[in-house]
Short mmCIF file of C-alpha atoms (C1' of nucleotides) in Angstrom, two decimals:
data_model
loop_
_atom_site.label_atom_id
_atom_site.label_comp_id
_atom_site.label_asym_id
_atom_site.label_seq_id
_atom_site.Cartn_x
_atom_site.Cartn_y
_atom_site.Cartn_z
CA MET A 1 0.23 0.12 -0.21
CA PRO A 2 1.79 3.09 -1.17
CA GLU A 3 1.78 5.83 1.40
CA ILE A 4 1.17 9.21 0.39
CA THR A 5 3.41 11.41 3.10
CA GLN A 6 1.99 14.80 1.43
CA PRO A 7 -1.58 15.50 0.75
CA ASN A 8 -2.14 17.91 -1.46
CA ASP A 9 -3.83 20.71 -2.01
CA TYR A 10 -6.21 19.72 -5.44
CA ALA A 11 -6.97 16.17 -4.45
CA LEU A 12 -8.12 16.99 -1.47
CA ARG A 13 -11.31 18.71 -2.34
CA THR A 14 -14.71 17.55 -1.49
CA ARG A 15 -17.40 17.26 -3.84
CA GLY A 16 -19.49 20.03 -2.12
CA GLY A 17 -16.64 22.53 -2.02
CA ARG A 18 -16.09 21.56 1.46
CA ASN A 19 -12.34 21.09 3.40
CA PRO A 20 -11.97 19.99 5.88
CA PRO A 21 -10.38 21.80 8.27
CA GLU A 22 -6.34 22.06 8.12
CA ILE A 23 -6.15 21.34 11.19
CA MET A 24 -7.60 18.28 10.97
CA GLU A 25 -5.64 17.07 7.71
CA ALA A 26 -2.82 17.28 8.92
CA LEU A 27 -3.67 13.91 10.89
CA ALA A 28 -5.04 12.18 7.27
CA ALA A 29 -3.49 9.71 5.47
CA LEU A 30 -3.01 9.19 1.86
CA THR A 31 -3.44 5.62 0.10
CA GLN A 32 -3.55 4.92 -3.45
CA CYS A 33 -5.55 1.84 -3.46
CA ARG A 34 -4.94 -1.08 -7.11
CA ARG A 35 -8.39 -2.37 -7.64
CA GLY A 36 -9.89 -4.43 -5.45
CA GLN A 37 -7.98 -3.61 -2.03
CA GLU A 38 -9.84 -3.47 0.61
CA ILE A 39 -9.63 -0.36 2.61
CA GLN A 40 -11.26 -1.29 5.39
CA GLY A 41 -12.25 -4.96 6.40
CA SER A 42 -15.71 -5.81 7.81
CA ALA A 43 -15.40 -6.91 11.28
CA GLN A 44 -12.12 -4.48 11.34
CA LEU A 45 -12.05 -2.53 14.83
CA ALA A 46 -14.14 1.19 14.38
CA GLU A 47 -10.33 3.20 14.08
CA ASN A 48 -10.48 4.68 11.69
CA TRP A 49 -13.09 7.21 9.88
CA TYR A 50 -11.82 7.96 6.04
CA ARG A 51 -13.19 9.90 2.54
CA VAL A 52 -12.41 9.41 -0.56
CA VAL A 53 -9.97 11.63 -2.65
CA SER A 54 -10.08 10.37 -6.19
CA GLY A 55 -11.25 6.98 -8.03
CA ALA A 56 -13.96 5.35 -6.28
CA ALA A 57 -15.47 3.08 -4.06
CA ILE A 58 -17.57 -0.18 -3.18
CA LYS A 59 -19.13 -1.21 0.34
CA PHE A 60 -20.34 -4.01 1.11
CA THR A 61 -21.34 -7.18 2.17
CA MET A 62 -21.47 -10.39 1.31
CA LEU A 63 -24.59 -12.83 1.62
CA ALA A 64 -25.40 -16.28 2.90
CA ASP A 65 -25.89 -17.95 -0.53
CA GLY A 66 -21.72 -16.37 -1.76
CA ARG A 67 -24.12 -12.64 -3.70
CA ARG A 68 -22.47 -9.35 -2.33
CA GLN A 69 -24.94 -6.67 -1.70
CA ILE A 70 -23.52 -2.68 -2.56
CA ILE A 71 -24.74 -0.79 0.36
CA ASP A 72 -22.79 2.48 -0.70
CA PHE A 73 -21.09 3.52 -3.40
CA LEU A 74 -18.08 6.04 -2.53
CA LEU A 75 -16.75 8.46 -4.58
CA PRO A 76 -14.11 11.80 -4.11
CA GLY A 77 -15.91 14.21 -1.13
CA ASP A 78 -17.58 10.94 0.59
CA PHE A 79 -17.29 9.93 3.71
CA PHE A 80 -16.81 6.56 5.78
CA GLY A 81 -16.42 4.29 8.37
CA PHE A 82 -18.60 6.25 10.14
CA THR A 83 -20.47 4.09 12.41
CA ALA A 84 -22.37 3.43 16.03
CA GLU A 85 -20.11 -0.04 16.96
CA LYS A 86 -17.49 -0.86 17.63
CA GLU A 87 -16.30 -3.32 14.61
CA HIS A 88 -17.61 -2.35 11.14
CA ALA A 89 -19.50 -3.76 9.32
CA PHE A 90 -19.16 -3.75 6.21
CA ALA A 91 -16.26 -3.89 4.10
CA VAL A 92 -14.60 -1.30 1.28
CA GLU A 93 -12.79 -1.52 -1.09
CA ALA A 94 -11.45 0.87 -3.80
CA ALA A 95 -13.81 -0.25 -7.31
CA VAL A 96 -11.16 1.16 -9.39
CA GLU A 97 -7.63 1.43 -10.23
CA GLY A 98 -5.03 4.43 -8.74
CA THR A 99 -7.87 5.15 -5.91
CA VAL A 100 -6.72 7.21 -3.57
CA VAL A 101 -7.81 7.97 0.76
CA ALA A 102 -7.93 9.60 2.92
CA ARG A 103 -7.17 7.76 6.75
CA TYR A 104 -7.91 9.73 9.55
CA PRO A 105 -7.34 7.80 13.26
CA ARG A 106 -11.28 8.64 15.16
CA GLN A 107 -10.65 9.12 18.09
CA ARG A 108 -8.03 12.02 17.48
CA VAL A 109 -10.24 13.78 15.33
CA GLU A 110 -13.02 13.39 18.40
CA PHE A 111 -10.90 14.52 20.85
CA MET A 112 -10.01 17.10 18.05
CA ALA A 113 -14.42 18.08 17.64
CA ASP A 114 -14.63 18.23 20.85
CA THR A 115 -12.85 21.83 21.39
CA GLU A 116 -13.30 22.52 17.42
CA PRO A 117 -16.25 23.23 16.78
CA ARG A 118 -15.70 23.72 13.10
CA VAL A 119 -14.09 19.75 12.67
CA GLY A 120 -17.81 18.88 15.33
CA ARG A 121 -19.99 20.54 12.67
CA LEU A 122 -18.32 18.84 9.34
CA ILE A 123 -18.11 14.92 11.02
CA ARG A 124 -21.73 15.33 12.02
CA GLU A 125 -22.91 17.46 8.05
CA MET A 126 -20.47 14.11 6.65
CA ALA A 127 -22.59 12.03 8.95
CA PHE A 128 -25.79 13.86 7.77
CA GLU A 129 -24.83 13.54 3.88
CA THR A 130 -24.52 9.64 4.13
CA ILE A 131 -28.11 9.28 6.21
CA SER A 132 -29.68 11.32 3.35
CA ARG A 133 -27.22 9.55 0.98
CA LEU A 134 -28.73 6.14 2.01
CA GLN A 135 -32.07 6.54 2.27
CA ALA A 136 -31.70 8.44 -0.95
CA ARG A 137 -31.20 4.97 -1.70
CA MET A 138 -34.02 3.30 0.02
CA LEU A 139 -35.95 4.47 -2.57
CA MET A 140 -33.79 2.98 -5.04
CA LEU A 141 -33.88 -0.33 -3.98
CA GLY A 142 -37.60 -0.23 -3.16
CA ARG A 143 -40.61 -0.62 -5.36
CA LYS A 144 -39.45 0.43 -8.66
CA THR A 145 -38.65 -1.01 -11.85
CA ALA A 146 -35.30 -2.91 -12.80
CA PRO A 147 -35.64 0.46 -15.95
CA GLN A 148 -36.80 3.29 -13.40
CA LYS A 149 -33.23 1.96 -11.23
CA LEU A 150 -31.39 2.04 -13.39
CA ALA A 151 -32.76 4.81 -14.86
CA SER A 152 -32.68 6.69 -10.99
CA PHE A 153 -29.06 5.86 -10.33
CA LEU A 154 -27.87 6.96 -14.04
CA ILE A 155 -29.57 9.95 -12.68
CA ALA A 156 -27.48 9.97 -9.45
CA MET A 157 -24.46 9.27 -11.52
CA ALA A 158 -24.51 11.78 -13.30
CA GLU A 159 -25.17 14.61 -10.35
CA ARG A 160 -22.87 13.50 -8.56
CA SER A 161 -20.09 13.46 -10.90
CA ALA A 162 -18.48 16.57 -13.15
CA GLY A 163 -21.62 18.12 -11.51
CA GLY A 164 -24.38 17.16 -13.97
CA THR A 165 -22.97 16.89 -17.57
CA ALA A 166 -24.78 14.97 -20.03
CA GLU A 167 -21.93 12.51 -20.42
CA VAL A 168 -21.55 9.60 -17.57
CA ASN A 169 -18.80 8.29 -16.87
CA LEU A 170 -19.42 5.08 -15.06
CA PRO A 171 -15.94 3.50 -13.34
CA MET A 172 -17.17 0.32 -12.07
CA SER A 173 -18.86 -2.52 -14.12
CA ARG A 174 -21.75 -4.02 -14.66
CA TYR A 175 -21.84 -6.62 -11.87
CA ASP A 176 -20.63 -3.80 -8.90
CA ILE A 177 -23.68 -2.21 -11.37
CA ALA A 178 -25.98 -4.95 -10.50
CA ASP A 179 -24.51 -6.41 -6.25
CA TYR A 180 -25.58 -2.16 -5.80
CA LEU A 181 -29.05 -2.26 -7.28
CA ALA A 182 -30.07 -5.79 -6.51
CA ILE A 183 -30.74 -6.60 -9.24
CA SER A 184 -28.99 -9.64 -11.93
CA VAL A 185 -25.82 -8.41 -13.99
CA GLU A 186 -28.47 -10.22 -16.87
CA THR A 187 -31.33 -7.79 -16.21
CA VAL A 188 -29.43 -4.50 -16.30
CA SER A 189 -28.14 -5.05 -19.51
CA ARG A 190 -30.99 -5.12 -20.53
CA ALA A 191 -32.24 -2.94 -18.66
CA MET A 192 -29.66 -0.83 -20.39
CA THR A 193 -30.24 -1.75 -23.81
CA GLY A 194 -33.85 -1.25 -23.29
CA LEU A 195 -33.72 2.21 -22.01
CA ARG A 196 -31.25 2.85 -25.68
CA HIS A 197 -33.68 0.97 -27.60
CA SER A 198 -36.25 4.14 -25.75
CA GLY A 199 -33.83 6.85 -27.04
CA ALA A 200 -32.97 8.24 -23.54
CA ILE A 201 -29.83 7.39 -23.34
CA LYS A 202 -26.50 6.09 -25.85
CA LEU A 203 -23.31 4.46 -24.92
CA THR A 204 -20.29 6.10 -26.58
CA SER A 205 -19.00 2.82 -25.30
CA ALA A 206 -19.99 1.05 -22.50
CA ARG A 207 -18.52 2.47 -19.60
CA ARG A 208 -19.70 5.72 -21.55
CA ILE A 209 -23.17 7.02 -21.47
CA ARG A 210 -24.53 10.00 -22.78
CA ILE A 211 -28.69 11.22 -21.04
CA ILE A 212 -30.44 11.72 -24.04
CA ASP A 213 -33.84 13.23 -23.00
CA PRO A 214 -33.91 13.16 -19.17
CA GLY A 215 -37.32 13.21 -18.72
CA ALA A 216 -37.62 10.43 -19.98
CA LEU A 217 -34.95 8.52 -17.94
CA ASP A 218 -36.89 10.40 -15.19
CA GLY A 219 -40.16 8.53 -16.82
CA GLN A 220 -38.96 5.40 -17.08
CA MET B 1 -50.80 18.69 18.85
CA PRO B 2 -51.06 19.16 23.31
CA GLU B 3 -48.13 20.13 24.27
CA ILE B 4 -46.95 18.55 27.98
CA THR B 5 -44.24 21.35 29.53
CA GLN B 6 -42.96 19.56 31.86
CA PRO B 7 -40.30 16.23 31.31
CA ASN B 8 -40.51 13.74 33.52
CA ASP B 9 -37.22 11.68 33.52
CA TYR B 10 -38.47 7.97 32.94
CA ALA B 11 -39.77 9.07 29.61
CA LEU B 12 -36.86 10.84 28.52
CA ARG B 13 -34.04 7.41 28.31
CA THR B 14 -32.97 6.14 25.41
CA ARG B 15 -33.41 2.69 24.32
CA GLY B 16 -29.61 2.35 24.32
CA GLY B 17 -29.63 3.59 28.32
CA ARG B 18 -28.08 7.08 27.20
CA ASN B 19 -29.82 10.12 28.22
CA PRO B 20 -29.51 13.15 26.32
CA PRO B 21 -28.00 15.77 28.79
CA GLU B 22 -29.59 17.48 31.09
CA ILE B 23 -27.99 21.36 29.15
CA MET B 24 -29.37 20.23 25.99
CA GLU B 25 -32.95 18.02 27.66
CA ALA B 26 -33.81 21.63 28.89
CA LEU B 27 -34.48 23.50 25.39
CA ALA B 28 -36.51 20.20 24.25
CA ALA B 29 -40.65 20.47 24.47
CA LEU B 30 -42.23 17.57 24.28
CA THR B 31 -46.24 16.67 22.01
CA GLN B 32 -48.11 13.86 22.15
CA CYS B 33 -49.96 12.89 18.78
CA ARG B 34 -52.87 11.00 17.54
CA ARG B 35 -51.81 8.02 15.17
CA GLY B 36 -50.92 9.43 11.83
CA GLN B 37 -50.20 12.77 12.66
CA GLU B 38 -47.62 14.20 10.39
CA ILE B 39 -44.52 15.64 13.19
CA GLN B 40 -42.63 16.74 10.36
CA GLY B 41 -43.41 17.34 7.17
CA SER B 42 -41.31 16.84 3.73
CA ALA B 43 -40.05 20.13 2.58
CA GLN B 44 -40.22 21.41 5.76
CA LEU B 45 -37.55 23.75 6.95
CA ALA B 46 -35.12 21.40 8.97
CA GLU B 47 -35.68 23.47 12.00
CA ASN B 48 -35.85 20.91 15.24
CA TRP B 49 -34.26 17.53 15.26
CA TYR B 50 -36.64 15.16 17.26
CA ARG B 51 -36.91 12.48 19.24
CA VAL B 52 -38.98 9.81 20.33
CA VAL B 53 -40.17 9.18 24.23
CA SER B 54 -42.71 6.60 23.54
CA GLY B 55 -44.89 4.57 20.00
CA ALA B 56 -43.42 4.72 17.11
CA ALA B 57 -43.29 6.78 14.16
CA ILE B 58 -42.54 5.97 10.50
CA LYS B 59 -40.93 8.49 7.73
CA PHE B 60 -42.05 7.91 4.53
CA THR B 61 -42.28 9.09 0.76
CA MET B 62 -44.65 8.67 -1.80
CA LEU B 63 -43.87 7.84 -3.97
CA ALA B 64 -45.40 9.44 -8.14
CA ASP B 65 -47.57 5.98 -8.51
CA GLY B 66 -49.47 7.02 -5.13
CA ARG B 67 -47.23 3.75 -3.52
CA ARG B 68 -45.58 4.27 -0.33
CA GLN B 69 -42.44 3.88 0.63
CA ILE B 70 -41.74 3.39 4.16
CA ILE B 71 -37.52 4.90 5.52
CA ASP B 72 -37.92 4.28 8.15
CA PHE B 73 -39.59 2.89 11.28
CA LEU B 74 -38.72 4.96 14.09
CA LEU B 75 -38.97 3.48 17.99
CA PRO B 76 -38.70 5.07 21.79
CA GLY B 77 -34.76 6.14 22.04
CA ASP B 78 -34.68 6.54 17.99
CA PHE B 79 -33.25 10.57 16.43
CA PHE B 80 -34.98 11.05 13.41
CA GLY B 81 -34.67 15.43 11.45
CA PHE B 82 -30.78 14.87 10.18
CA THR B 83 -30.12 16.15 7.08
CA ALA B 84 -27.42 17.54 5.10
CA GLU B 85 -30.11 20.15 2.42
CA LYS B 86 -32.13 22.66 4.12
CA GLU B 87 -35.35 20.50 3.99
CA HIS B 88 -36.82 17.53 5.45
CA ALA B 89 -37.16 14.89 2.30
CA PHE B 90 -39.60 12.98 4.09
CA ALA B 91 -42.60 13.24 6.27
CA VAL B 92 -42.67 11.29 9.65
CA GLU B 93 -46.28 10.57 11.70
CA ALA B 94 -47.11 9.20 14.59
CA ALA B 95 -47.60 5.49 13.68
CA VAL B 96 -49.40 4.59 17.01
CA GLU B 97 -52.20 6.21 19.19
CA GLY B 98 -50.87 9.36 22.18
CA THR B 99 -46.94 8.87 20.96
CA VAL B 100 -44.82 11.24 22.42
CA VAL B 101 -41.94 13.04 20.55
CA ALA B 102 -39.11 15.35 23.06
CA ARG B 103 -38.48 18.36 19.50
CA TYR B 104 -35.02 20.36 20.02
CA PRO B 105 -34.52 23.66 18.11
CA ARG B 106 -31.09 22.99 15.97
CA GLN B 107 -30.13 25.59 16.32
CA ARG B 108 -29.92 25.82 19.39
CA VAL B 109 -28.11 22.35 19.95
CA GLU B 110 -25.59 22.99 17.43
CA PHE B 111 -24.36 25.85 19.51
CA MET B 112 -24.32 24.17 22.39
CA ALA B 113 -22.98 21.18 20.78
CA ASP B 114 -19.93 23.89 19.31
CA THR B 115 -18.77 24.39 24.28
CA GLU B 116 -20.43 21.49 25.17
CA PRO B 117 -18.66 18.11 24.44
CA ARG B 118 -20.70 15.66 25.49
CA VAL B 119 -23.89 17.35 23.30
CA GLY B 120 -21.97 17.17 20.25
CA ARG B 121 -20.81 12.87 21.06
CA LEU B 122 -24.48 12.56 21.45
CA ILE B 123 -25.10 14.27 18.61
CA ARG B 124 -22.99 11.93 16.19
CA GLU B 125 -23.84 9.04 18.60
CA MET B 126 -27.15 9.41 17.43
CA ALA B 127 -26.72 10.49 13.19
CA PHE B 128 -24.39 6.72 14.05
CA GLU B 129 -26.42 4.93 14.43
CA THR B 130 -29.05 6.69 11.84
CA ILE B 131 -26.20 5.05 9.91
CA SER B 132 -26.37 1.63 10.62
CA ARG B 133 -29.92 1.19 11.11
CA LEU B 134 -30.26 2.47 7.35
CA GLN B 135 -27.69 0.62 5.45
CA ALA B 136 -29.03 -2.93 7.56
CA ARG B 137 -32.02 -2.15 6.36
CA MET B 138 -30.26 -1.99 2.90
CA LEU B 139 -29.87 -5.60 2.97
CA MET B 140 -33.56 -6.56 3.72
CA LEU B 141 -34.75 -4.29 0.47
CA GLY B 142 -32.03 -5.75 -1.09
CA ARG B 143 -31.47 -9.45 -2.63
CA LYS B 144 -34.52 -11.34 -0.71
CA THR B 145 -36.74 -13.44 -0.89
CA ALA B 146 -40.37 -12.45 1.09
CA PRO B 147 -40.63 -14.97 3.67
CA GLN B 148 -36.56 -13.74 4.37
CA LYS B 149 -37.58 -10.24 4.44
CA LEU B 150 -40.46 -10.89 7.51
CA ALA B 151 -38.07 -12.78 9.35
CA SER B 152 -35.31 -10.30 9.18
CA PHE B 153 -37.85 -7.81 10.07
CA LEU B 154 -39.30 -10.32 12.80
CA ILE B 155 -35.73 -10.33 14.40
CA ALA B 156 -34.87 -7.00 13.77
CA MET B 157 -38.43 -6.03 15.81
CA ALA B 158 -37.29 -8.74 18.73
CA GLU B 159 -34.07 -6.40 19.48
CA ARG B 160 -34.71 -3.73 18.67
CA SER B 161 -38.49 -3.70 21.40
CA ALA B 162 -37.59 -4.49 24.95
CA GLY B 163 -33.98 -6.28 25.01
CA GLY B 164 -35.14 -9.46 22.70
CA THR B 165 -37.86 -11.25 24.32
CA ALA B 166 -39.42 -13.82 22.34
CA GLU B 167 -42.74 -11.96 22.32
CA VAL B 168 -42.38 -9.79 19.97
CA ASN B 169 -45.33 -7.04 19.80
CA LEU B 170 -46.00 -5.53 16.21
CA PRO B 171 -46.72 -1.87 16.95
CA MET B 172 -47.72 -1.26 13.20
CA SER B 173 -50.28 -2.76 10.86
CA ARG B 174 -49.78 -5.18 7.90
CA TYR B 175 -49.61 -2.21 5.78
CA ASP B 176 -47.16 -0.33 6.76
CA ILE B 177 -44.66 -3.57 7.29
CA ALA B 178 -45.44 -4.05 3.26
CA ASP B 179 -44.42 -0.49 2.94
CA TYR B 180 -41.17 -0.66 4.94
CA LEU B 181 -40.06 -4.59 3.04
CA ALA B 182 -40.90 -3.10 -0.32
CA ILE B 183 -43.70 -6.06 -0.80
CA SER B 184 -47.27 -6.09 -1.25
CA VAL B 185 -49.39 -6.90 1.98
CA GLU B 186 -50.58 -9.20 0.78
CA THR B 187 -47.47 -10.81 0.79
CA VAL B 188 -46.57 -10.04 3.61
CA SER B 189 -49.83 -12.36 5.36
CA ARG B 190 -48.48 -15.28 3.11
CA ALA B 191 -45.16 -14.94 4.33
CA MET B 192 -46.73 -14.41 8.32
CA THR B 193 -48.84 -17.64 7.23
CA GLY B 194 -45.55 -19.48 5.97
CA LEU B 195 -43.13 -18.84 8.80
CA ARG B 196 -46.38 -19.53 10.73
CA HIS B 197 -47.43 -22.72 8.94
CA SER B 198 -43.24 -23.65 9.66
CA GLY B 199 -43.67 -23.83 13.17
CA ALA B 200 -40.79 -20.50 12.76
CA ILE B 201 -43.69 -18.35 15.39
CA LYS B 202 -46.17 -17.96 16.23
CA LEU B 203 -49.25 -16.13 15.87
CA THR B 204 -51.53 -15.10 20.03
CA SER B 205 -52.72 -12.02 17.44
CA ALA B 206 -52.34 -10.46 14.88
CA ARG B 207 -49.64 -8.11 16.30
CA ARG B 208 -47.94 -9.75 18.51
CA ILE B 209 -45.66 -12.99 17.66
CA ARG B 210 -43.76 -15.17 19.25
CA ILE B 211 -40.65 -16.39 17.52
CA ILE B 212 -40.68 -20.98 18.45
CA ASP B 213 -37.46 -21.08 16.58
CA PRO B 214 -34.64 -18.42 15.73
CA GLY B 215 -33.01 -20.64 13.69
CA ALA B 216 -35.92 -21.33 11.27
CA LEU B 217 -36.83 -17.36 11.18
CA ASP B 218 -32.61 -17.03 9.81
CA GLY B 219 -31.96 -19.92 7.49
CA GLN B 220 -35.80 -18.27 5.56
"C1'" DC C 1 -3.22 -16.83 -30.09
"C1'" DG C 2 -4.68 -18.57 -25.65
"C1'" DG C 3 -7.35 -17.38 -21.75
"C1'" DT C 4 -10.37 -14.82 -19.10
"C1'" DC C 5 -13.01 -11.02 -17.47
"C1'" DC C 6 -16.67 -8.21 -18.93
"C1'" DC C 7 -21.59 -7.68 -22.00
"C1'" DT C 8 -25.54 -8.95 -23.97
"C1'" DT C 9 -28.77 -12.10 -25.78
"C1'" DG C 10 -31.92 -16.34 -25.96
"C1'" DA C 11 -35.18 -19.28 -23.11
"C1'" DC C 12 -37.48 -21.01 -19.37
"C1'" DA C 13 -39.15 -21.08 -14.63
"C1'" DT C 14 -39.75 -18.82 -10.34
"C1'" DT C 15 -41.43 -15.09 -7.37
"C1'" DC C 16 -44.46 -11.59 -6.53
"C1'" DA C 17 -47.76 -7.52 -7.83
"C1'" DT C 18 -52.14 -7.53 -8.55
"C1'" DC C 19 -57.64 -8.66 -9.27
"C1'" DA C 20 -61.08 -10.38 -6.14
"C1'" DA C 21 -63.12 -11.76 -2.67
"C1'" DC C 22 -64.18 -13.17 2.34
"C1'" DG C 23 -63.05 -13.58 7.64
"C1'" DT C 24 -62.71 -10.58 11.76
"C1'" DC C 25 -62.17 -6.68 15.06
"C1'" DG C 26 -64.03 -2.94 17.16
"C1'" DG C 27 -66.86 0.97 17.75
"C1'" DT C 28 -71.17 3.50 16.63
"C1'" DG C 29 -75.79 4.70 15.86
"C1'" DG C 30 -80.57 3.30 15.02
"C1'" DC D 1 -79.01 -4.39 22.51
"C1'" DC D 2 -77.06 -5.42 17.76
"C1'" DA D 3 -76.92 -3.91 13.05
"C1'" DC D 4 -74.22 -2.23 9.54
"C1'" DC D 5 -69.58 -0.18 9.19
"C1'" DG D 6 -65.41 0.81 8.03
"C1'" DA D 7 -60.25 -0.37 8.87
"C1'" DC D 8 -57.31 -4.54 9.67
"C1'" DG D 9 -56.51 -9.39 7.42
"C1'" DT D 10 -56.01 -13.49 5.05
"C1'" DT D 11 -56.41 -16.83 0.29
"C1'" DG D 12 -56.68 -17.79 -3.90
"C1'" DA D 13 -56.57 -17.14 -8.74
"C1'" DT D 14 -53.35 -15.01 -12.61
"C1'" DG D 15 -49.94 -12.42 -15.61
"C1'" DA D 16 -45.76 -9.22 -15.58
"C1'" DA D 17 -41.28 -8.97 -13.60
"C1'" DT D 18 -37.69 -10.51 -13.34
"C1'" DG D 19 -33.91 -14.38 -11.69
"C1'" DT D 20 -31.41 -19.23 -13.47
"C1'" DC D 21 -28.85 -21.52 -16.41
"C1'" DA D 22 -26.63 -21.19 -20.49
"C1'" DA D 23 -24.44 -19.76 -24.97
"C1'" DG D 24 -22.25 -16.09 -27.74
"C1'" DG D 25 -19.02 -12.08 -28.71
"C1'" DG D 26 -15.19 -8.03 -28.37
"C1'" DA D 27 -11.25 -5.97 -25.25
"C1'" DC D 28 -7.12 -6.38 -23.82
"C1'" DC D 29 -3.09 -8.65 -21.69
"C1'" DG D 30 0.38 -12.41 -21.10
#
DNA sequence: CGGTCCCTTGACATTCATCAACGTCGGTGG
DNA sequence: CCACCGACGTTGATGAATGTCAAGGGACCG
C-alpha cells in the first residue's frame, strides 16, 4: 500500500466544496489503492474514518448464499467508516485502479471535535450527508422496476459526478451496478438496452453514457 | 397538538440507556401525537431535530404512483430529522396513538454542541446509529425473498423492542410492514402464514408474535 | 494465440404484484 | 342490544417482472 505522505491541495477538495479544516487535515494519511484492494475490513475495529479523495470505492457485504450486496458507492468527497458499533459492519474496497483515500484516526479527530467547533460540524455534516444518501437509496431499492432503478442510478451518477454533465462516466462494472441495485447482471444489461432503444440514452462505450432525454429517464 | 411542558425522567431515557445531557434536554419540547398525525412535514424547513420518547413513528415518502415507501420505523430513543439539506426530504408521522416526541431546536443545539463536547458526541452517536440502521435496512430491501424480508424484520423488531424477548409486539399494521419491506400486503400476509405453518413463529394475535424457532427464521 | 473478464442476448422457471373475495374485530348509532 | 360499517387481515387465481441457466462476442493482456 503506497502511502502518500504529502497531502496536496487539489486532491483534498471535497465534491461539495467543503474542505476539512487544515487542523484536521494534518491528521490525514493518504493511501493509493489498487482495484479490488480492501480499504476497510468487515469486523475490523472501527479505529479510523476515511474519505475518498479520487477514484471510487464500494461498501459491501457478502450474503450467506455467496452473493454480494453493495451498500454504497463512494465517490470523491464522501466520508465513510462512521459506525455506532465497535467494529465495522461492512467492508470497503477500491472500485477503480489508483483510488486515493485519506485516513483519519477516529479518536484523535473526536478529541479535536470537542474543542474545535469547525471539526465537530464537519463530522456532523458528513454524517448527515451519508444519511441523506442512504435514504435516497432506499427509494432506489424499494418499489421500482429494473429500468426505473437503472434510470435513477444514472441520474444520480450524473448529478454526483461532474456536476451534471450529460455525459456520465461509470467507473464500475455491470456486476457492481447489479449488486448495487440488487438485480442480476443480465437484468442490468437488458434494462440498459431498453433505455438505449427507447432513445433515453446513448452509449459512447459500455462505460460512457450520454443522457439524451432526461424526461424519458425520469418517466421510466 | 397537546404540548407536554414538564419533561419527566423515565420517559426521556433512550433505549440504549444513553440520555441526552440535561443541558440539552432543557431545550426539548414534548408533544403527544394522535395516530397518523404529522410530526415533520416533507419539504418543511429542517429547523428541528426530534426524538421518539414513547410509541412509534414512521418516516416515509409517497411515490409518483401513489404508493408509499417507508424509509424507517422510529422507536423510543431514535433521533430523526437529521439532514444535509435545508429542507426535510421525508415526512414523519405517528404510527400509534399517543406517541410522544421530543423536539429540539436545531440551531440552538448546534451552538450548544460547539461548546459542550457531550452534546456534540451525542449528536454524532445518534447520527451514526441512524447510519447503521439504514445500512442494515439495505440488506433487508436488497436480494431477499419476501419470507426472508419478513423474518429479518421480525428478528430486528425483537432485538429493538424489549431487549430480545421471544414475544414481539408489532405496533404497526400489515400495510405499514408491507410499505417498509417494499412488498404488497398480500405477500406480507402470505409470508406470515408461511412462517407460521413452518413452525418458526406463533401468533398470539395478529399483532403479537412469538418466535418459536429463531434458527428457522434466520434460515428463511 | 489463448485466456480471462466483461457485456449482451435468449429460453425457461420462479417469485411476486394485482385483482377479487371473504372473514374478523371494534366502534357507533339506530 | 344489535345491525352496520370501516379498517384490517387472509386466501385464491392469474399475469407480469425478474432470476437463473446457457451461450456467444468483444476487449485486453500475457
